[in-house]
Amino acid sequence: NKKAFVELLFWKNPTAVCEMTKGYSSLQEGEGAPKSRVAPWTPQEEQELRELYWKYKEVEGEDVIAAILAHLPTPGRTRRQVVKQLVRM
């Protein structure tokens, strides 16, 4: 491909780089970099998050998010996910 150098001027993800090196349409459906899908918050999880926030927001000298993560019943939630959900709520 004589114009491949133009593609090098733009940022690429690992899947696009693989396609460039192995040929386009070389990746079959389901291959390549995995898509990260965050599990949606259920109403019960939102309620628990709300209760934990109100419980720990007034504690002096303690990180509120760390306290929430320690007491959150659903494992696998990251600090960023909790903060984003609190802002959204």
PDB file of N, CA and C in Angstrom:
ATOM      1  N   ASN A   1       0.862  -1.173   0.000  1.00  0.00           N
ATOM      2  CA  ASN A   1       0.000   0.000   0.000  1.00  0.00           C
ATOM      3  C   ASN A   1       0.906   1.234   0.000  1.00  0.00           C
ATOM      4  N   LYS A   2       0.859   2.007  -1.048  1.00  0.00           N
ATOM      5  CA  LYS A   2       1.734   3.167  -1.187  1.00  0.00           C
ATOM      6  C   LYS A   2       1.368   4.307  -0.244  1.00  0.00           C
ATOM      7  N   LYS A   3       0.162   4.307   0.266  1.00  0.00           N
ATOM      8  CA  LYS A   3      -0.272   5.414   1.119  1.00  0.00           C
ATOM      9  C   LYS A   3      -0.333   5.026   2.588  1.00  0.00           C
ATOM     10  N   ALA A   4       0.312   3.950   2.959  1.00  0.00           N
ATOM     11  CA  ALA A   4       0.303   3.505   4.354  1.00  0.00           C
ATOM     12  C   ALA A   4       1.014   4.496   5.260  1.00  0.00           C
ATOM     13  N   PHE A   5       1.979   5.229   4.723  1.00  0.00           N
ATOM     14  CA  PHE A   5       2.704   6.194   5.555  1.00  0.00           C
ATOM     15  C   PHE A   5       1.773   7.261   6.113  1.00  0.00           C
ATOM     16  N   VAL A   6       0.696   7.552   5.429  1.00  0.00           N
ATOM     17  CA  VAL A   6      -0.260   8.560   5.917  1.00  0.00           C
ATOM     18  C   VAL A   6      -0.930   8.053   7.191  1.00  0.00           C
ATOM     19  N   GLU A   7      -1.196   6.772   7.254  1.00  0.00           N
ATOM     20  CA  GLU A   7      -1.835   6.222   8.446  1.00  0.00           C
ATOM     21  C   GLU A   7      -0.928   6.299   9.659  1.00  0.00           C
ATOM     22  N   LEU A   8       0.367   6.337   9.461  1.00  0.00           N
ATOM     23  CA  LEU A   8       1.296   6.414  10.573  1.00  0.00           C
ATOM     24  C   LEU A   8       1.272   7.772  11.266  1.00  0.00           C
ATOM     25  N   LEU A   9       0.662   8.765  10.632  1.00  0.00           N
ATOM     26  CA  LEU A   9       0.594  10.103  11.205  1.00  0.00           C
ATOM     27  C   LEU A   9      -0.466  10.216  12.303  1.00  0.00           C
ATOM     28  N   PHE A  10      -1.353   9.234  12.394  1.00  0.00           N
ATOM     29  CA  PHE A  10      -2.466   9.305  13.330  1.00  0.00           C
ATOM     30  C   PHE A  10      -2.343   8.215  14.386  1.00  0.00           C
ATOM     31  N   TRP A  11      -2.857   8.505  15.572  1.00  0.00           N
ATOM     32  CA  TRP A  11      -2.810   7.579  16.693  1.00  0.00           C
ATOM     33  C   TRP A  11      -3.589   6.318  16.361  1.00  0.00           C
ATOM     34  N   LYS A  12      -3.026   5.170  16.732  1.00  0.00           N
ATOM     35  CA  LYS A  12      -3.653   3.886  16.451  1.00  0.00           C
ATOM     36  C   LYS A  12      -3.806   3.076  17.735  1.00  0.00           C
ATOM     37  N   ASN A  13      -4.855   2.278  17.793  1.00  0.00           N
ATOM     38  CA  ASN A  13      -5.000   1.323  18.883  1.00  0.00           C
ATOM     39  C   ASN A  13      -4.376   0.002  18.448  1.00  0.00           C
ATOM     40  N   PRO A  14      -4.179  -0.943  19.350  1.00  0.00           N
ATOM     41  CA  PRO A  14      -3.519  -2.199  18.984  1.00  0.00           C
ATOM     42  C   PRO A  14      -4.224  -2.969  17.864  1.00  0.00           C
ATOM     43  N   THR A  15      -5.530  -2.896  17.805  1.00  0.00           N
ATOM     44  CA  THR A  15      -6.268  -3.597  16.761  1.00  0.00           C
ATOM     45  C   THR A  15      -5.965  -3.001  15.396  1.00  0.00           C
ATOM     46  N   ALA A  16      -5.925  -1.692  15.310  1.00  0.00           N
ATOM     47  CA  ALA A  16      -5.644  -1.039  14.030  1.00  0.00           C
ATOM     48  C   ALA A  16      -4.221  -1.329  13.571  1.00  0.00           C
ATOM     49  N   VAL A  17      -3.275  -1.369  14.506  1.00  0.00           N
ATOM     50  CA  VAL A  17      -1.897  -1.680  14.152  1.00  0.00           C
ATOM     51  C   VAL A  17      -1.794  -3.110  13.630  1.00  0.00           C
ATOM     52  N   CYS A  18      -2.499  -4.012  14.268  1.00  0.00           N
ATOM     53  CA  CYS A  18      -2.502  -5.406  13.811  1.00  0.00           C
ATOM     54  C   CYS A  18      -3.069  -5.507  12.403  1.00  0.00           C
ATOM     55  N   GLU A  19      -4.139  -4.786  12.140  1.00  0.00           N
ATOM     56  CA  GLU A  19      -4.725  -4.795  10.797  1.00  0.00           C
ATOM     57  C   GLU A  19      -3.762  -4.206   9.776  1.00  0.00           C
ATOM     58  N   MET A  20      -3.042  -3.152  10.163  1.00  0.00           N
ATOM     59  CA  MET A  20      -2.092  -2.544   9.223  1.00  0.00           C
ATOM     60  C   MET A  20      -0.960  -3.504   8.872  1.00  0.00           C
ATOM     61  N   THR A  21      -0.475  -4.236   9.881  1.00  0.00           N
ATOM     62  CA  THR A  21       0.672  -5.111   9.633  1.00  0.00           C
ATOM     63  C   THR A  21       0.287  -6.427   8.988  1.00  0.00           C
ATOM     64  N   LYS A  22      -0.889  -6.954   9.329  1.00  0.00           N
ATOM     65  CA  LYS A  22      -1.297  -8.258   8.792  1.00  0.00           C
ATOM     66  C   LYS A  22      -2.255  -8.153   7.623  1.00  0.00           C
ATOM     67  N   GLY A  23      -2.685  -6.950   7.333  1.00  0.00           N
ATOM     68  CA  GLY A  23      -3.634  -6.762   6.238  1.00  0.00           C
ATOM     69  C   GLY A  23      -5.020  -6.488   6.784  1.00  0.00           C
ATOM     70  N   TYR A  24      -5.719  -5.629   6.107  1.00  0.00           N
ATOM     71  CA  TYR A  24      -7.058  -5.272   6.559  1.00  0.00           C
ATOM     72  C   TYR A  24      -7.991  -6.455   6.415  1.00  0.00           C
ATOM     73  N   SER A  25      -8.941  -6.522   7.285  1.00  0.00           N
ATOM     74  CA  SER A  25      -9.918  -7.609   7.402  1.00  0.00           C
ATOM     75  C   SER A  25      -9.240  -8.926   7.748  1.00  0.00           C
ATOM     76  N   SER A  26      -8.023  -8.875   8.320  1.00  0.00           N
ATOM     77  CA  SER A  26      -7.364 -10.094   8.765  1.00  0.00           C
ATOM     78  C   SER A  26      -7.925 -10.566  10.103  1.00  0.00           C
ATOM     79  N   LEU A  27      -8.458  -9.635  10.861  1.00  0.00           N
ATOM     80  CA  LEU A  27      -9.053 -10.001  12.137  1.00  0.00           C
ATOM     81  C   LEU A  27     -10.482 -10.458  11.920  1.00  0.00           C
ATOM     82  N   GLN A  28     -10.795 -11.589  12.491  1.00  0.00           N
ATOM     83  CA  GLN A  28     -12.151 -12.104  12.401  1.00  0.00           C
ATOM     84  C   GLN A  28     -12.983 -11.516  13.530  1.00  0.00           C
ATOM     85  N   GLU A  29     -14.256 -11.690  13.464  1.00  0.00           N
ATOM     86  CA  GLU A  29     -15.157 -11.173  14.495  1.00  0.00           C
ATOM     87  C   GLU A  29     -14.791 -11.773  15.846  1.00  0.00           C
ATOM     88  N   GLY A  30     -14.657 -10.931  16.856  1.00  0.00           N
ATOM     89  CA  GLY A  30     -14.357 -11.403  18.195  1.00  0.00           C
ATOM     90  C   GLY A  30     -12.882 -11.428  18.522  1.00  0.00           C
ATOM     91  N   GLU A  31     -12.008 -11.136  17.586  1.00  0.00           N
ATOM     92  CA  GLU A  31     -10.580 -11.126  17.843  1.00  0.00           C
ATOM     93  C   GLU A  31     -10.125  -9.697  18.090  1.00  0.00           C
ATOM     94  N   GLY A  32      -8.874  -9.568  18.487  1.00  0.00           N
ATOM     95  CA  GLY A  32      -8.314  -8.235  18.688  1.00  0.00           C
ATOM     96  C   GLY A  32      -8.383  -7.815  20.135  1.00  0.00           C
ATOM     97  N   ALA A  33      -8.227  -6.535  20.338  1.00  0.00           N
ATOM     98  CA  ALA A  33      -8.239  -6.002  21.696  1.00  0.00           C
ATOM     99  C   ALA A  33      -9.634  -6.156  22.280  1.00  0.00           C
ATOM    100  N   PRO A  34      -9.736  -6.652  23.496  1.00  0.00           N
ATOM    101  CA  PRO A  34     -11.049  -6.831  24.101  1.00  0.00           C
ATOM    102  C   PRO A  34     -11.689  -5.488  24.425  1.00  0.00           C
ATOM    103  N   LYS A  35     -12.961  -5.395  24.236  1.00  0.00           N
ATOM    104  CA  LYS A  35     -13.702  -4.194  24.580  1.00  0.00           C
ATOM    105  C   LYS A  35     -14.017  -4.243  26.064  1.00  0.00           C
ATOM    106  N   SER A  36     -13.675  -3.198  26.762  1.00  0.00           N
ATOM    107  CA  SER A  36     -13.949  -3.177  28.189  1.00  0.00           C
ATOM    108  C   SER A  36     -15.370  -2.669  28.404  1.00  0.00           C
ATOM    109  N   ARG A  37     -16.170  -3.512  28.969  1.00  0.00           N
ATOM    110  CA  ARG A  37     -17.550  -3.158  29.272  1.00  0.00           C
ATOM    111  C   ARG A  37     -17.715  -3.144  30.774  1.00  0.00           C
ATOM    112  N   VAL A  38     -18.151  -2.044  31.274  1.00  0.00           N
ATOM    113  CA  VAL A  38     -18.380  -1.917  32.700  1.00  0.00           C
ATOM    114  C   VAL A  38     -19.802  -2.384  32.974  1.00  0.00           C
ATOM    115  N   ALA A  39     -19.926  -3.231  33.980  1.00  0.00           N
ATOM    116  CA  ALA A  39     -21.249  -3.714  34.346  1.00  0.00           C
ATOM    117  C   ALA A  39     -22.084  -2.534  34.854  1.00  0.00           C
ATOM    118  N   PRO A  40     -23.314  -2.428  34.398  1.00  0.00           N
ATOM    119  CA  PRO A  40     -24.146  -1.304  34.851  1.00  0.00           C
ATOM    120  C   PRO A  40     -24.494  -1.445  36.332  1.00  0.00           C
ATOM    121  N   TRP A  41     -24.733  -0.321  36.947  1.00  0.00           N
ATOM    122  CA  TRP A  41     -25.096  -0.308  38.361  1.00  0.00           C
ATOM    123  C   TRP A  41     -26.569  -0.671  38.489  1.00  0.00           C
ATOM    124  N   THR A  42     -26.868  -1.610  39.349  1.00  0.00           N
ATOM    125  CA  THR A  42     -28.257  -1.982  39.603  1.00  0.00           C
ATOM    126  C   THR A  42     -28.846  -0.988  40.604  1.00  0.00           C
ATOM    127  N   PRO A  43     -30.161  -0.911  40.675  1.00  0.00           N
ATOM    128  CA  PRO A  43     -30.769  -0.008  41.668  1.00  0.00           C
ATOM    129  C   PRO A  43     -30.358  -0.350  43.108  1.00  0.00           C
ATOM    130  N   GLN A  44     -30.188  -1.641  43.396  1.00  0.00           N
ATOM    131  CA  GLN A  44     -29.765  -2.036  44.741  1.00  0.00           C
ATOM    132  C   GLN A  44     -28.345  -1.549  45.019  1.00  0.00           C
ATOM    133  N   GLU A  45     -27.459  -1.654  44.032  1.00  0.00           N
ATOM    134  CA  GLU A  45     -26.087  -1.172  44.199  1.00  0.00           C
ATOM    135  C   GLU A  45     -26.054   0.341  44.366  1.00  0.00           C
ATOM    136  N   GLU A  46     -26.894   1.045  43.613  1.00  0.00           N
ATOM    137  CA  GLU A  46     -26.956   2.500  43.745  1.00  0.00           C
ATOM    138  C   GLU A  46     -27.436   2.901  45.136  1.00  0.00           C
ATOM    139  N   GLN A  47     -28.438   2.188  45.639  1.00  0.00           N
ATOM    140  CA  GLN A  47     -28.952   2.481  46.974  1.00  0.00           C
ATOM    141  C   GLN A  47     -27.882   2.229  48.030  1.00  0.00           C
ATOM    142  N   GLU A  48     -27.161   1.106  47.898  1.00  0.00           N
ATOM    143  CA  GLU A  48     -26.084   0.793  48.832  1.00  0.00           C
ATOM    144  C   GLU A  48     -24.977   1.846  48.759  1.00  0.00           C
ATOM    145  N   LEU A  49     -24.635   2.267  47.552  1.00  0.00           N
ATOM    146  CA  LEU A  49     -23.620   3.298  47.368  1.00  0.00           C
ATOM    147  C   LEU A  49     -24.057   4.614  48.021  1.00  0.00           C
ATOM    148  N   ARG A  50     -25.296   4.959  47.851  1.00  0.00           N
ATOM    149  CA  ARG A  50     -25.836   6.188  48.443  1.00  0.00           C
ATOM    150  C   ARG A  50     -25.759   6.126  49.974  1.00  0.00           C
ATOM    151  N   GLU A  51     -26.151   4.977  50.525  1.00  0.00           N
ATOM    152  CA  GLU A  51     -26.121   4.822  51.984  1.00  0.00           C
ATOM    153  C   GLU A  51     -24.690   4.871  52.522  1.00  0.00           C
ATOM    154  N   LEU A  52     -23.770   4.208  51.821  1.00  0.00           N
ATOM    155  CA  LEU A  52     -22.375   4.231  52.257  1.00  0.00           C
ATOM    156  C   LEU A  52     -21.788   5.629  52.161  1.00  0.00           C
ATOM    157  N   TYR A  53     -22.165   6.373  51.125  1.00  0.00           N
ATOM    158  CA  TYR A  53     -21.666   7.739  50.984  1.00  0.00           C
ATOM    159  C   TYR A  53     -22.133   8.601  52.152  1.00  0.00           C
ATOM    160  N   TRP A  54     -23.423   8.531  52.464  1.00  0.00           N
ATOM    161  CA  TRP A  54     -23.936   9.351  53.567  1.00  0.00           C
ATOM    162  C   TRP A  54     -23.344   8.923  54.906  1.00  0.00           C
ATOM    163  N   LYS A  55     -23.006   7.648  55.013  1.00  0.00           N
ATOM    164  CA  LYS A  55     -22.424   7.149  56.263  1.00  0.00           C
ATOM    165  C   LYS A  55     -20.988   7.646  56.450  1.00  0.00           C
ATOM    166  N   TYR A  56     -20.188   7.677  55.376  1.00  0.00           N
ATOM    167  CA  TYR A  56     -18.766   7.970  55.494  1.00  0.00           C
ATOM    168  C   TYR A  56     -18.357   9.372  55.065  1.00  0.00           C
ATOM    169  N   LYS A  57     -19.278  10.181  54.593  1.00  0.00           N
ATOM    170  CA  LYS A  57     -18.882  11.503  54.100  1.00  0.00           C
ATOM    171  C   LYS A  57     -18.459  12.455  55.209  1.00  0.00           C
ATOM    172  N   GLU A  58     -18.924  12.257  56.411  1.00  0.00           N
ATOM    173  CA  GLU A  58     -18.608  13.156  57.530  1.00  0.00           C
ATOM    174  C   GLU A  58     -17.429  12.687  58.365  1.00  0.00           C
ATOM    175  N   VAL A  59     -16.835  11.541  58.054  1.00  0.00           N
ATOM    176  CA  VAL A  59     -15.732  11.010  58.849  1.00  0.00           C
ATOM    177  C   VAL A  59     -14.482  11.841  58.583  1.00  0.00           C
ATOM    178  N   GLU A  60     -13.890  12.367  59.648  1.00  0.00           N
ATOM    179  CA  GLU A  60     -12.699  13.204  59.538  1.00  0.00           C
ATOM    180  C   GLU A  60     -11.457  12.351  59.313  1.00  0.00           C
ATOM    181  N   GLY A  61     -10.585  12.795  58.423  1.00  0.00           N
ATOM    182  CA  GLY A  61      -9.300  12.150  58.218  1.00  0.00           C
ATOM    183  C   GLY A  61      -9.338  10.825  57.493  1.00  0.00           C
ATOM    184  N   GLU A  62     -10.455  10.483  56.907  1.00  0.00           N
ATOM    185  CA  GLU A  62     -10.562   9.213  56.189  1.00  0.00           C
ATOM    186  C   GLU A  62     -10.986   9.485  54.756  1.00  0.00           C
ATOM    187  N   ASP A  63     -10.445   8.705  53.845  1.00  0.00           N
ATOM    188  CA  ASP A  63     -10.813   8.807  52.441  1.00  0.00           C
ATOM    189  C   ASP A  63     -12.195   8.188  52.260  1.00  0.00           C
ATOM    190  N   VAL A  64     -13.141   8.974  51.809  1.00  0.00           N
ATOM    191  CA  VAL A  64     -14.520   8.522  51.676  1.00  0.00           C
ATOM    192  C   VAL A  64     -14.629   7.386  50.662  1.00  0.00           C
ATOM    193  N   ILE A  65     -13.974   7.545  49.537  1.00  0.00           N
ATOM    194  CA  ILE A  65     -14.067   6.531  48.483  1.00  0.00           C
ATOM    195  C   ILE A  65     -13.426   5.222  48.939  1.00  0.00           C
ATOM    196  N   ALA A  66     -12.303   5.294  49.633  1.00  0.00           N
ATOM    197  CA  ALA A  66     -11.657   4.080  50.142  1.00  0.00           C
ATOM    198  C   ALA A  66     -12.566   3.357  51.128  1.00  0.00           C
ATOM    199  N   ALA A  67     -13.241   4.113  51.983  1.00  0.00           N
ATOM    200  CA  ALA A  67     -14.169   3.508  52.942  1.00  0.00           C
ATOM    201  C   ALA A  67     -15.347   2.860  52.219  1.00  0.00           C
ATOM    202  N   ILE A  68     -15.845   3.517  51.189  1.00  0.00           N
ATOM    203  CA  ILE A  68     -16.961   2.958  50.415  1.00  0.00           C
ATOM    204  C   ILE A  68     -16.522   1.671  49.721  1.00  0.00           C
ATOM    205  N   LEU A  69     -15.344   1.691  49.103  1.00  0.00           N
ATOM    206  CA  LEU A  69     -14.849   0.495  48.418  1.00  0.00           C
ATOM    207  C   LEU A  69     -14.660  -0.672  49.385  1.00  0.00           C
ATOM    208  N   ALA A  70     -14.218  -0.376  50.609  1.00  0.00           N
ATOM    209  CA  ALA A  70     -14.008  -1.434  51.592  1.00  0.00           C
ATOM    210  C   ALA A  70     -15.319  -2.076  52.026  1.00  0.00           C
ATOM    211  N   HIS A  71     -16.407  -1.322  51.988  1.00  0.00           N
ATOM    212  CA  HIS A  71     -17.689  -1.834  52.469  1.00  0.00           C
ATOM    213  C   HIS A  71     -18.694  -2.115  51.351  1.00  0.00           C
ATOM    214  N   LEU A  72     -18.299  -1.911  50.122  1.00  0.00           N
ATOM    215  CA  LEU A  72     -19.197  -2.168  48.992  1.00  0.00           C
ATOM    216  C   LEU A  72     -19.362  -3.668  48.818  1.00  0.00           C
ATOM    217  N   PRO A  73     -20.608  -4.156  48.786  1.00  0.00           N
ATOM    218  CA  PRO A  73     -20.812  -5.610  48.705  1.00  0.00           C
ATOM    219  C   PRO A  73     -20.426  -6.210  47.356  1.00  0.00           C
ATOM    220  N   THR A  74     -20.436  -5.416  46.292  1.00  0.00           N
ATOM    221  CA  THR A  74     -20.107  -5.924  44.967  1.00  0.00           C
ATOM    222  C   THR A  74     -18.609  -5.809  44.736  1.00  0.00           C
ATOM    223  N   PRO A  75     -17.907  -6.942  44.633  1.00  0.00           N
ATOM    224  CA  PRO A  75     -16.468  -6.859  44.361  1.00  0.00           C
ATOM    225  C   PRO A  75     -16.214  -6.517  42.897  1.00  0.00           C
ATOM    226  N   GLY A  76     -15.048  -5.981  42.619  1.00  0.00           N
ATOM    227  CA  GLY A  76     -14.687  -5.699  41.237  1.00  0.00           C
ATOM    228  C   GLY A  76     -14.933  -4.265  40.803  1.00  0.00           C
ATOM    229  N   ARG A  77     -15.533  -3.456  41.627  1.00  0.00           N
ATOM    230  CA  ARG A  77     -15.719  -2.046  41.289  1.00  0.00           C
ATOM    231  C   ARG A  77     -14.429  -1.293  41.580  1.00  0.00           C
ATOM    232  N   THR A  78     -14.050  -0.435  40.667  1.00  0.00           N
ATOM    233  CA  THR A  78     -12.840   0.342  40.859  1.00  0.00           C
ATOM    234  C   THR A  78     -13.173   1.683  41.503  1.00  0.00           C
ATOM    235  N   ARG A  79     -12.139   2.342  41.971  1.00  0.00           N
ATOM    236  CA  ARG A  79     -12.297   3.672  42.571  1.00  0.00           C
ATOM    237  C   ARG A  79     -12.903   4.638  41.558  1.00  0.00           C
ATOM    238  N   ARG A  80     -12.421   4.550  40.335  1.00  0.00           N
ATOM    239  CA  ARG A  80     -12.919   5.440  39.288  1.00  0.00           C
ATOM    240  C   ARG A  80     -14.404   5.213  38.999  1.00  0.00           C
ATOM    241  N   GLN A  81     -14.820   3.947  38.975  1.00  0.00           N
ATOM    242  CA  GLN A  81     -16.228   3.635  38.735  1.00  0.00           C
ATOM    243  C   GLN A  81     -17.110   4.184  39.852  1.00  0.00           C
ATOM    244  N   VAL A  82     -16.647   4.052  41.084  1.00  0.00           N
ATOM    245  CA  VAL A  82     -17.423   4.549  42.222  1.00  0.00           C
ATOM    246  C   VAL A  82     -17.544   6.067  42.164  1.00  0.00           C
ATOM    247  N   VAL A  83     -16.436   6.750  41.902  1.00  0.00           N
ATOM    248  CA  VAL A  83     -16.468   8.219  41.824  1.00  0.00           C
ATOM    249  C   VAL A  83     -17.382   8.665  40.690  1.00  0.00           C
ATOM    250  N   LYS A  84     -17.266   8.033  39.541  1.00  0.00           N
ATOM    251  CA  LYS A  84     -18.098   8.397  38.392  1.00  0.00           C
ATOM    252  C   LYS A  84     -19.580   8.197  38.697  1.00  0.00           C
ATOM    253  N   GLN A  85     -19.901   7.108  39.365  1.00  0.00           N
ATOM    254  CA  GLN A  85     -21.301   6.840  39.702  1.00  0.00           C
ATOM    255  C   GLN A  85     -21.817   7.845  40.735  1.00  0.00           C
ATOM    256  N   LEU A  86     -20.988   8.199  41.702  1.00  0.00           N
ATOM    257  CA  LEU A  86     -21.413   9.180  42.699  1.00  0.00           C
ATOM    258  C   LEU A  86     -21.677  10.535  42.042  1.00  0.00           C
ATOM    259  N   VAL A  87     -20.821  10.919  41.120  1.00  0.00           N
ATOM    260  CA  VAL A  87     -21.027  12.193  40.407  1.00  0.00           C
ATOM    261  C   VAL A  87     -22.302  12.131  39.585  1.00  0.00           C
ATOM    262  N   ARG A  88     -22.530  10.990  38.925  1.00  0.00           N
ATOM    263  CA  ARG A  88     -23.720  10.840  38.090  1.00  0.00           C
ATOM    264  C   ARG A  88     -24.997  10.891  38.935  1.00  0.00           C
ATOM    265  N   MET A  89     -24.933  10.308  40.136  1.00  0.00           N
ATOM    266  CA  MET A  89     -26.128  10.290  40.991  1.00  0.00           C
ATOM    267  C   MET A  89     -26.357  11.665  41.595  1.00  0.00           C
TER     268      MET A  89
END
